[in-house]
């Protein structure tokens, strides 16, 4: 009967944590130019120690792979937890999440305010990823405004034309950047919005792709039904009609007071 030759497995660990017989293995690893620390790390696994005993050159290869893996982990930058929360909430992919993280890390002074602004900007967006890409481009161009100033002019436009939050924010961002033409811009924006029956959409259309150096386009002079001016005109007509009815009614009453019936049955003015 021929018995199969089973390779002897390394003995159990000795008191110092290295497998028994590792002295011979360590000697075999000497040609691999490994430090004592690296040798001990590899020999902690009995199966690895056995393979090294059979093939000493394997030690260098195993250590090289281990070092490469550790290096990749160490070199991979972690995404800021607050940025990751935003990405998870809006279902952003890894690429745009990393782009945002890279830009936010360049803005440590305004990091918190910028991130809060992004939460506010994206909450009503139809495509959060698409809008965020625009905002990242603004950060790269150094034109992104985290928390724009809601001054009295912006608040007046919002109140008068009932602008939504997204349009109001866009309005504030643009006016904050265009200080030299601010007064003319506000006057022209009034002309745009007073004739529109969708003022929030008009703000986004007019200002959405406007470059800082571009002038605002001229406003449409046609008054849309339901617009601010249309409502003013209808209110004026209603008041005029009420006044006319009041005058007519008063004249009829006055006339009735001057009419009398004569003895012969004829009607005569008194």
PDB file of C-alpha atoms in Angstrom:
ATOM      1  CA  UNK A   1       0.000   0.000   0.000  1.00  0.00           C
ATOM      2  CA  UNK A   2       1.341   3.382  -1.022  1.00  0.00           C
ATOM      3  CA  UNK A   3       0.556   6.206   1.366  1.00  0.00           C
ATOM      4  CA  UNK A   4       0.077   9.710   0.022  1.00  0.00           C
ATOM      5  CA  UNK A   5       2.730  12.120   1.115  1.00  0.00           C
ATOM      6  CA  UNK A   6       1.015  14.998   2.938  1.00  0.00           C
ATOM      7  CA  UNK A   7       3.178  18.124   3.353  1.00  0.00           C
ATOM      8  CA  UNK A   8       3.832  18.894   6.964  1.00  0.00           C
ATOM      9  CA  UNK A   9       1.944  21.994   8.138  1.00  0.00           C
ATOM     10  CA  UNK A  10       3.691  24.593  10.251  1.00  0.00           C
ATOM     11  CA  UNK A  11       3.450  23.971  13.942  1.00  0.00           C
ATOM     12  CA  UNK A  12       1.338  26.082  16.206  1.00  0.00           C
ATOM     13  CA  UNK A  13       2.468  29.508  17.196  1.00  0.00           C
ATOM     14  CA  UNK A  14       5.173  29.781  19.753  1.00  0.00           C
ATOM     15  CA  UNK A  15       5.066  32.083  22.740  1.00  0.00           C
ATOM     16  CA  UNK A  16       6.321  35.068  20.723  1.00  0.00           C
ATOM     17  CA  UNK A  17       3.504  34.763  18.139  1.00  0.00           C
ATOM     18  CA  UNK A  18       5.527  33.286  15.219  1.00  0.00           C
ATOM     19  CA  UNK A  19       4.969  29.760  13.978  1.00  0.00           C
ATOM     20  CA  UNK A  20       7.339  27.107  15.262  1.00  0.00           C
ATOM     21  CA  UNK A  21      10.032  26.404  12.733  1.00  0.00           C
ATOM     22  CA  UNK A  22       9.853  29.947  11.451  1.00  0.00           C
ATOM     23  CA  UNK A  23      13.573  30.299  11.965  1.00  0.00           C
ATOM     24  CA  UNK A  24      14.069  28.138   8.906  1.00  0.00           C
ATOM     25  CA  UNK A  25      11.448  30.062   7.003  1.00  0.00           C
ATOM     26  CA  UNK A  26      12.977  33.351   8.004  1.00  0.00           C
ATOM     27  CA  UNK A  27      16.260  32.124   6.713  1.00  0.00           C
ATOM     28  CA  UNK A  28      14.625  31.211   3.445  1.00  0.00           C
ATOM     29  CA  UNK A  29      13.178  34.733   3.275  1.00  0.00           C
ATOM     30  CA  UNK A  30      16.544  36.345   3.755  1.00  0.00           C
ATOM     31  CA  UNK A  31      17.067  36.630   0.025  1.00  0.00           C
ATOM     32  CA  UNK A  32      13.825  38.623  -0.319  1.00  0.00           C
ATOM     33  CA  UNK A  33      15.346  41.641   1.436  1.00  0.00           C
ATOM     34  CA  UNK A  34      12.529  41.903   3.997  1.00  0.00           C
ATOM     35  CA  UNK A  35      12.771  43.652   7.333  1.00  0.00           C
ATOM     36  CA  UNK A  36      12.093  41.659  10.531  1.00  0.00           C
ATOM     37  CA  UNK A  37       8.770  43.487  10.910  1.00  0.00           C
ATOM     38  CA  UNK A  38       7.669  42.549   7.377  1.00  0.00           C
ATOM     39  CA  UNK A  39       8.769  38.941   7.916  1.00  0.00           C
ATOM     40  CA  UNK A  40       6.789  38.702  11.163  1.00  0.00           C
ATOM     41  CA  UNK A  41       3.694  40.145   9.484  1.00  0.00           C
ATOM     42  CA  UNK A  42       3.775  37.571   6.712  1.00  0.00           C
ATOM     43  CA  UNK A  43       4.448  34.684   9.094  1.00  0.00           C
ATOM     44  CA  UNK A  44       1.389  35.463  11.251  1.00  0.00           C
ATOM     45  CA  UNK A  45      -0.741  33.474   8.779  1.00  0.00           C
ATOM     46  CA  UNK A  46       0.217  29.764   8.997  1.00  0.00           C
ATOM     47  CA  UNK A  47      -0.917  29.052   5.422  1.00  0.00           C
ATOM     48  CA  UNK A  48       1.197  31.934   4.087  1.00  0.00           C
ATOM     49  CA  UNK A  49       4.146  30.810   6.204  1.00  0.00           C
ATOM     50  CA  UNK A  50       3.892  27.333   4.713  1.00  0.00           C
ATOM     51  CA  UNK A  51       3.780  28.683   1.134  1.00  0.00           C
ATOM     52  CA  UNK A  52       6.794  30.872   1.821  1.00  0.00           C
ATOM     53  CA  UNK A  53       8.662  27.883   3.200  1.00  0.00           C
ATOM     54  CA  UNK A  54       8.029  26.096  -0.086  1.00  0.00           C
ATOM     55  CA  UNK A  55       8.830  29.141  -2.257  1.00  0.00           C
ATOM     56  CA  UNK A  56      10.892  31.886  -0.537  1.00  0.00           C
ATOM     57  CA  UNK A  57      10.589  34.217  -3.507  1.00  0.00           C
ATOM     58  CA  UNK A  58       6.847  34.336  -2.917  1.00  0.00           C
ATOM     59  CA  UNK A  59       7.427  36.468   0.178  1.00  0.00           C
ATOM     60  CA  UNK A  60       8.558  39.518  -1.777  1.00  0.00           C
ATOM     61  CA  UNK A  61       5.594  39.237  -4.152  1.00  0.00           C
ATOM     62  CA  UNK A  62       3.063  38.929  -1.338  1.00  0.00           C
ATOM     63  CA  UNK A  63       4.541  41.854   0.521  1.00  0.00           C
ATOM     64  CA  UNK A  64       4.556  43.989  -2.633  1.00  0.00           C
ATOM     65  CA  UNK A  65       0.836  43.364  -3.166  1.00  0.00           C
ATOM     66  CA  UNK A  66       0.069  44.104   0.486  1.00  0.00           C
ATOM     67  CA  UNK A  67       2.002  47.372   0.351  1.00  0.00           C
ATOM     68  CA  UNK A  68       0.273  48.406  -2.886  1.00  0.00           C
ATOM     69  CA  UNK A  69      -3.164  47.765  -1.394  1.00  0.00           C
ATOM     70  CA  UNK A  70      -2.311  49.710   1.739  1.00  0.00           C
ATOM     71  CA  UNK A  71      -0.922  52.555  -0.359  1.00  0.00           C
ATOM     72  CA  UNK A  72      -4.120  52.772  -2.427  1.00  0.00           C
ATOM     73  CA  UNK A  73      -6.223  52.977   0.717  1.00  0.00           C
ATOM     74  CA  UNK A  74      -3.958  55.625   2.208  1.00  0.00           C
ATOM     75  CA  UNK A  75      -3.872  57.707  -0.990  1.00  0.00           C
ATOM     76  CA  UNK A  76      -7.621  57.601  -1.649  1.00  0.00           C
ATOM     77  CA  UNK A  77      -9.022  60.893  -0.290  1.00  0.00           C
ATOM     78  CA  UNK A  78     -12.147  60.479   1.794  1.00  0.00           C
ATOM     79  CA  UNK A  79     -15.310  62.428   0.950  1.00  0.00           C
ATOM     80  CA  UNK A  80     -16.300  64.935   3.607  1.00  0.00           C
ATOM     81  CA  UNK A  81     -19.220  63.454   5.619  1.00  0.00           C
ATOM     82  CA  UNK A  82     -21.381  66.555   5.104  1.00  0.00           C
ATOM     83  CA  UNK A  83     -20.800  66.419   1.353  1.00  0.00           C
ATOM     84  CA  UNK A  84     -21.603  62.707   1.362  1.00  0.00           C
ATOM     85  CA  UNK A  85     -24.870  63.387   3.212  1.00  0.00           C
ATOM     86  CA  UNK A  86     -25.873  65.826   0.465  1.00  0.00           C
ATOM     87  CA  UNK A  87     -24.900  63.307  -2.216  1.00  0.00           C
ATOM     88  CA  UNK A  88     -26.854  60.488  -0.570  1.00  0.00           C
ATOM     89  CA  UNK A  89     -29.955  62.656  -0.132  1.00  0.00           C
ATOM     90  CA  UNK A  90     -30.079  63.663  -3.794  1.00  0.00           C
ATOM     91  CA  UNK A  91     -28.780  60.380  -5.230  1.00  0.00           C
ATOM     92  CA  UNK A  92     -25.620  61.878  -6.749  1.00  0.00           C
ATOM     93  CA  UNK A  93     -23.121  59.566  -8.417  1.00  0.00           C
ATOM     94  CA  UNK A  94     -19.499  59.169  -7.300  1.00  0.00           C
ATOM     95  CA  UNK A  95     -18.084  61.374 -10.056  1.00  0.00           C
ATOM     96  CA  UNK A  96     -20.066  64.515  -9.269  1.00  0.00           C
ATOM     97  CA  UNK A  97     -19.775  63.850  -5.521  1.00  0.00           C
ATOM     98  CA  UNK A  98     -15.985  63.858  -5.816  1.00  0.00           C
ATOM     99  CA  UNK A  99     -16.088  67.013  -7.966  1.00  0.00           C
ATOM    100  CA  UNK A 100     -18.161  68.767  -5.318  1.00  0.00           C
ATOM    101  CA  UNK A 101     -15.915  67.523  -2.523  1.00  0.00           C
ATOM    102  CA  UNK A 102     -12.807  68.760  -4.337  1.00  0.00           C
ATOM    103  CA  UNK A 103     -14.270  72.243  -4.814  1.00  0.00           C
ATOM    104  CA  UNK A 104     -15.664  72.494  -1.298  1.00  0.00           C
ATOM    105  CA  UNK A 105     -12.277  71.636   0.196  1.00  0.00           C
ATOM    106  CA  UNK A 106     -10.864  74.657  -1.635  1.00  0.00           C
ATOM    107  CA  UNK A 107     -13.389  76.872   0.205  1.00  0.00           C
ATOM    108  CA  UNK A 108     -12.748  76.233   3.929  1.00  0.00           C
ATOM    109  CA  UNK A 109     -13.787  79.732   4.994  1.00  0.00           C
ATOM    110  CA  UNK A 110     -17.225  79.553   3.348  1.00  0.00           C
ATOM    111  CA  UNK A 111     -17.608  75.754   3.492  1.00  0.00           C
ATOM    112  CA  UNK A 112     -20.529  75.650   5.924  1.00  0.00           C
ATOM    113  CA  UNK A 113     -22.472  78.504   4.331  1.00  0.00           C
ATOM    114  CA  UNK A 114     -21.889  77.167   0.820  1.00  0.00           C
ATOM    115  CA  UNK A 115     -23.116  73.709   1.793  1.00  0.00           C
ATOM    116  CA  UNK A 116     -26.253  75.125   3.415  1.00  0.00           C
ATOM    117  CA  UNK A 117     -26.842  77.156   0.268  1.00  0.00           C
ATOM    118  CA  UNK A 118     -26.551  74.016  -1.875  1.00  0.00           C
ATOM    119  CA  UNK A 119     -29.158  72.250   0.240  1.00  0.00           C
ATOM    120  CA  UNK A 120     -31.462  75.212  -0.313  1.00  0.00           C
ATOM    121  CA  UNK A 121     -30.694  75.444  -4.035  1.00  0.00           C
ATOM    122  CA  UNK A 122     -31.254  71.760  -4.783  1.00  0.00           C
ATOM    123  CA  UNK A 123     -34.407  71.193  -2.726  1.00  0.00           C
ATOM    124  CA  UNK A 124     -36.781  72.263  -5.541  1.00  0.00           C
ATOM    125  CA  UNK A 125     -34.585  71.290  -8.493  1.00  0.00           C
ATOM    126  CA  UNK A 126     -36.060  68.986 -11.125  1.00  0.00           C
ATOM    127  CA  UNK A 127     -32.573  67.639 -11.799  1.00  0.00           C
ATOM    128  CA  UNK A 128     -30.384  68.062  -8.696  1.00  0.00           C
ATOM    129  CA  UNK A 129     -27.328  66.600 -10.434  1.00  0.00           C
ATOM    130  CA  UNK A 130     -27.681  68.929 -13.423  1.00  0.00           C
ATOM    131  CA  UNK A 131     -28.152  72.033 -11.282  1.00  0.00           C
ATOM    132  CA  UNK A 132     -25.273  71.008  -9.006  1.00  0.00           C
ATOM    133  CA  UNK A 133     -23.009  70.699 -12.042  1.00  0.00           C
ATOM    134  CA  UNK A 134     -23.807  74.336 -12.855  1.00  0.00           C
ATOM    135  CA  UNK A 135     -22.978  75.363  -9.283  1.00  0.00           C
ATOM    136  CA  UNK A 136     -19.695  73.443  -9.342  1.00  0.00           C
ATOM    137  CA  UNK A 137     -18.781  75.286 -12.543  1.00  0.00           C
ATOM    138  CA  UNK A 138     -19.562  78.565 -10.755  1.00  0.00           C
ATOM    139  CA  UNK A 139     -17.250  77.534  -7.920  1.00  0.00           C
ATOM    140  CA  UNK A 140     -14.500  76.768 -10.415  1.00  0.00           C
ATOM    141  CA  UNK A 141     -15.025  80.175 -12.041  1.00  0.00           C
ATOM    142  CA  UNK A 142     -15.141  81.830  -8.593  1.00  0.00           C
ATOM    143  CA  UNK A 143     -18.628  83.223  -9.261  1.00  0.00           C
ATOM    144  CA  UNK A 144     -20.611  81.010  -6.873  1.00  0.00           C
ATOM    145  CA  UNK A 145     -22.458  82.924  -4.151  1.00  0.00           C
ATOM    146  CA  UNK A 146     -23.377  80.792  -1.167  1.00  0.00           C
ATOM    147  CA  UNK A 147     -25.852  82.989   0.670  1.00  0.00           C
ATOM    148  CA  UNK A 148     -26.875  85.998  -1.472  1.00  0.00           C
ATOM    149  CA  UNK A 149     -28.034  89.184   0.220  1.00  0.00           C
ATOM    150  CA  UNK A 150     -31.815  89.573   0.276  1.00  0.00           C
ATOM    151  CA  UNK A 151     -31.897  93.382   0.275  1.00  0.00           C
ATOM    152  CA  UNK A 152     -34.959  95.632   0.036  1.00  0.00           C
ATOM    153  CA  UNK A 153     -34.956  95.665  -3.782  1.00  0.00           C
ATOM    154  CA  UNK A 154     -34.975  91.879  -3.969  1.00  0.00           C
ATOM    155  CA  UNK A 155     -37.683  91.623  -1.317  1.00  0.00           C
ATOM    156  CA  UNK A 156     -39.797  94.201  -3.161  1.00  0.00           C
ATOM    157  CA  UNK A 157     -39.543  92.267  -6.430  1.00  0.00           C
ATOM    158  CA  UNK A 158     -40.399  89.045  -4.622  1.00  0.00           C
ATOM    159  CA  UNK A 159     -43.437  90.564  -2.890  1.00  0.00           C
ATOM    160  CA  UNK A 160     -44.762  92.508  -5.871  1.00  0.00           C
ATOM    161  CA  UNK A 161     -44.566  89.654  -8.374  1.00  0.00           C
ATOM    162  CA  UNK A 162     -44.953  86.736  -5.920  1.00  0.00           C
ATOM    163  CA  UNK A 163     -41.663  85.097  -6.917  1.00  0.00           C
ATOM    164  CA  UNK A 164     -40.868  81.612  -5.641  1.00  0.00           C
ATOM    165  CA  UNK A 165     -37.753  80.848  -3.580  1.00  0.00           C
ATOM    166  CA  UNK A 166     -35.652  79.610  -6.495  1.00  0.00           C
ATOM    167  CA  UNK A 167     -36.369  82.684  -8.631  1.00  0.00           C
ATOM    168  CA  UNK A 168     -35.783  85.019  -5.682  1.00  0.00           C
ATOM    169  CA  UNK A 169     -32.429  83.428  -4.962  1.00  0.00           C
ATOM    170  CA  UNK A 170     -31.385  83.660  -8.609  1.00  0.00           C
ATOM    171  CA  UNK A 171     -32.419  87.295  -8.671  1.00  0.00           C
ATOM    172  CA  UNK A 172     -30.370  88.061  -5.548  1.00  0.00           C
ATOM    173  CA  UNK A 173     -27.301  86.219  -6.902  1.00  0.00           C
ATOM    174  CA  UNK A 174     -27.321  88.115 -10.195  1.00  0.00           C
ATOM    175  CA  UNK A 175     -27.916  91.543  -8.663  1.00  0.00           C
ATOM    176  CA  UNK A 176     -25.153  90.946  -6.126  1.00  0.00           C
ATOM    177  CA  UNK A 177     -22.672  90.321  -8.937  1.00  0.00           C
ATOM    178  CA  UNK A 178     -23.818  93.186 -11.196  1.00  0.00           C
ATOM    179  CA  UNK A 179     -23.127  96.179  -8.965  1.00  0.00           C
ATOM    180  CA  UNK A 180     -22.275  98.555 -11.813  1.00  0.00           C
ATOM    181  CA  UNK A 181     -25.579  98.060 -13.668  1.00  0.00           C
ATOM    182  CA  UNK A 182     -27.749  97.290 -10.649  1.00  0.00           C
ATOM    183  CA  UNK A 183     -30.175 100.229 -10.937  1.00  0.00           C
ATOM    184  CA  UNK A 184     -30.740  99.732 -14.665  1.00  0.00           C
ATOM    185  CA  UNK A 185     -31.130  95.995 -14.129  1.00  0.00           C
ATOM    186  CA  UNK A 186     -33.800  96.458 -11.458  1.00  0.00           C
ATOM    187  CA  UNK A 187     -35.761  98.871 -13.643  1.00  0.00           C
ATOM    188  CA  UNK A 188     -35.618  96.511 -16.608  1.00  0.00           C
ATOM    189  CA  UNK A 189     -36.551  93.514 -14.438  1.00  0.00           C
ATOM    190  CA  UNK A 190     -39.695  95.353 -13.348  1.00  0.00           C
ATOM    191  CA  UNK A 191     -40.639  95.790 -17.010  1.00  0.00           C
ATOM    192  CA  UNK A 192     -40.015  92.084 -17.628  1.00  0.00           C
ATOM    193  CA  UNK A 193     -42.049  90.897 -14.671  1.00  0.00           C
ATOM    194  CA  UNK A 194     -45.004  93.298 -14.770  1.00  0.00           C
ATOM    195  CA  UNK A 195     -46.096  91.980 -18.187  1.00  0.00           C
ATOM    196  CA  UNK A 196     -45.548  88.260 -17.437  1.00  0.00           C
ATOM    197  CA  UNK A 197     -48.148  85.891 -16.030  1.00  0.00           C
ATOM    198  CA  UNK A 198     -45.329  83.524 -14.962  1.00  0.00           C
ATOM    199  CA  UNK A 199     -42.846  85.897 -13.308  1.00  0.00           C
ATOM    200  CA  UNK A 200     -40.772  83.224 -11.545  1.00  0.00           C
ATOM    201  CA  UNK A 201     -40.237  81.380 -14.812  1.00  0.00           C
ATOM    202  CA  UNK A 202     -39.426  84.683 -16.532  1.00  0.00           C
ATOM    203  CA  UNK A 203     -36.694  85.392 -13.949  1.00  0.00           C
ATOM    204  CA  UNK A 204     -35.068  82.008 -14.569  1.00  0.00           C
ATOM    205  CA  UNK A 205     -35.340  82.427 -18.332  1.00  0.00           C
ATOM    206  CA  UNK A 206     -33.880  85.941 -18.400  1.00  0.00           C
ATOM    207  CA  UNK A 207     -31.150  85.408 -15.804  1.00  0.00           C
ATOM    208  CA  UNK A 208     -30.455  81.680 -16.151  1.00  0.00           C
ATOM    209  CA  UNK A 209     -27.671  81.927 -18.722  1.00  0.00           C
ATOM    210  CA  UNK A 210     -26.841  85.589 -18.349  1.00  0.00           C
ATOM    211  CA  UNK A 211     -23.112  86.291 -18.180  1.00  0.00           C
ATOM    212  CA  UNK A 212     -21.853  89.021 -15.828  1.00  0.00           C
ATOM    213  CA  UNK A 213     -20.806  91.251 -18.711  1.00  0.00           C
ATOM    214  CA  UNK A 214     -24.002  90.778 -20.762  1.00  0.00           C
ATOM    215  CA  UNK A 215     -26.814  93.374 -20.676  1.00  0.00           C
ATOM    216  CA  UNK A 216     -30.308  92.248 -19.781  1.00  0.00           C
ATOM    217  CA  UNK A 217     -32.542  91.678 -22.805  1.00  0.00           C
ATOM    218  CA  UNK A 218     -35.343  94.128 -23.537  1.00  0.00           C
ATOM    219  CA  UNK A 219     -38.729  93.312 -22.046  1.00  0.00           C
ATOM    220  CA  UNK A 220     -41.741  92.185 -24.073  1.00  0.00           C
ATOM    221  CA  UNK A 221     -44.268  95.041 -24.237  1.00  0.00           C
ATOM    222  CA  UNK A 222     -47.226  92.726 -24.686  1.00  0.00           C
ATOM    223  CA  UNK A 223     -49.248  92.393 -21.508  1.00  0.00           C
ATOM    224  CA  UNK A 224     -50.028  88.758 -20.768  1.00  0.00           C
ATOM    225  CA  UNK A 225     -53.434  87.889 -19.290  1.00  0.00           C
ATOM    226  CA  UNK A 226     -53.096  87.464 -15.548  1.00  0.00           C
ATOM    227  CA  UNK A 227     -49.891  89.490 -15.346  1.00  0.00           C
ATOM    228  CA  UNK A 228     -49.327  92.266 -12.822  1.00  0.00           C
ATOM    229  CA  UNK A 229     -50.237  95.031 -15.315  1.00  0.00           C
ATOM    230  CA  UNK A 230     -53.220  93.070 -16.579  1.00  0.00           C
ATOM    231  CA  UNK A 231     -54.575  92.808 -13.044  1.00  0.00           C
ATOM    232  CA  UNK A 232     -54.035  96.536 -12.493  1.00  0.00           C
ATOM    233  CA  UNK A 233     -55.940  97.387 -15.670  1.00  0.00           C
ATOM    234  CA  UNK A 234     -58.824  95.090 -14.732  1.00  0.00           C
ATOM    235  CA  UNK A 235     -59.003  96.631 -11.273  1.00  0.00           C
ATOM    236  CA  UNK A 236     -59.058 100.118 -12.796  1.00  0.00           C
ATOM    237  CA  UNK A 237     -61.869  99.110 -15.166  1.00  0.00           C
ATOM    238  CA  UNK A 238     -63.859  97.671 -12.273  1.00  0.00           C
ATOM    239  CA  UNK A 239     -63.533 100.888 -10.271  1.00  0.00           C
ATOM    240  CA  UNK A 240     -64.483 102.972 -13.299  1.00  0.00           C
ATOM    241  CA  UNK A 241     -67.561 100.829 -13.889  1.00  0.00           C
ATOM    242  CA  UNK A 242     -68.550 101.095 -10.241  1.00  0.00           C
ATOM    243  CA  UNK A 243     -68.162 104.877 -10.405  1.00  0.00           C
ATOM    244  CA  UNK A 244     -70.202 105.092 -13.603  1.00  0.00           C
ATOM    245  CA  UNK A 245     -72.959 103.003 -12.086  1.00  0.00           C
ATOM    246  CA  UNK A 246     -72.939 105.250  -9.041  1.00  0.00           C
ATOM    247  CA  UNK A 247     -73.264 108.421 -11.154  1.00  0.00           C
ATOM    248  CA  UNK A 248     -76.039 106.938 -13.290  1.00  0.00           C
ATOM    249  CA  UNK A 249     -77.948 105.756 -10.287  1.00  0.00           C
ATOM    250  CA  UNK A 250     -77.629 109.132  -8.574  1.00  0.00           C
ATOM    251  CA  UNK A 251     -78.888 110.986 -11.673  1.00  0.00           C
ATOM    252  CA  UNK A 252     -81.909 108.713 -11.931  1.00  0.00           C
ATOM    253  CA  UNK A 253     -82.808 109.346  -8.315  1.00  0.00           C
ATOM    254  CA  UNK A 254     -82.442 113.112  -8.778  1.00  0.00           C
ATOM    255  CA  UNK A 255     -84.610 113.047 -11.898  1.00  0.00           C
ATOM    256  CA  UNK A 256     -87.281 111.033 -10.173  1.00  0.00           C
ATOM    257  CA  UNK A 257     -87.487 113.673  -7.474  1.00  0.00           C
ATOM    258  CA  UNK A 258     -88.257 116.407  -9.999  1.00  0.00           C
ATOM    259  CA  UNK A 259     -91.067 114.580 -11.800  1.00  0.00           C
ATOM    260  CA  UNK A 260     -94.707 115.114 -10.762  1.00  0.00           C
ATOM    261  CA  UNK A 261     -98.125 114.202 -12.150  1.00  0.00           C
ATOM    262  CA  UNK A 262    -100.508 117.112 -13.096  1.00  0.00           C
ATOM    263  CA  UNK A 263    -104.218 117.178 -12.442  1.00  0.00           C
ATOM    264  CA  UNK A 264    -104.837 116.150 -16.029  1.00  0.00           C
ATOM    265  CA  UNK A 265    -102.714 113.049 -15.607  1.00  0.00           C
ATOM    266  CA  UNK A 266     -99.782 114.431 -17.529  1.00  0.00           C
ATOM    267  CA  UNK A 267     -96.205 113.978 -16.246  1.00  0.00           C
ATOM    268  CA  UNK A 268     -94.325 117.187 -15.780  1.00  0.00           C
ATOM    269  CA  UNK A 269     -91.006 118.153 -14.238  1.00  0.00           C
ATOM    270  CA  UNK A 270     -91.250 120.082 -10.985  1.00  0.00           C
TER     271      UNK A 270
END
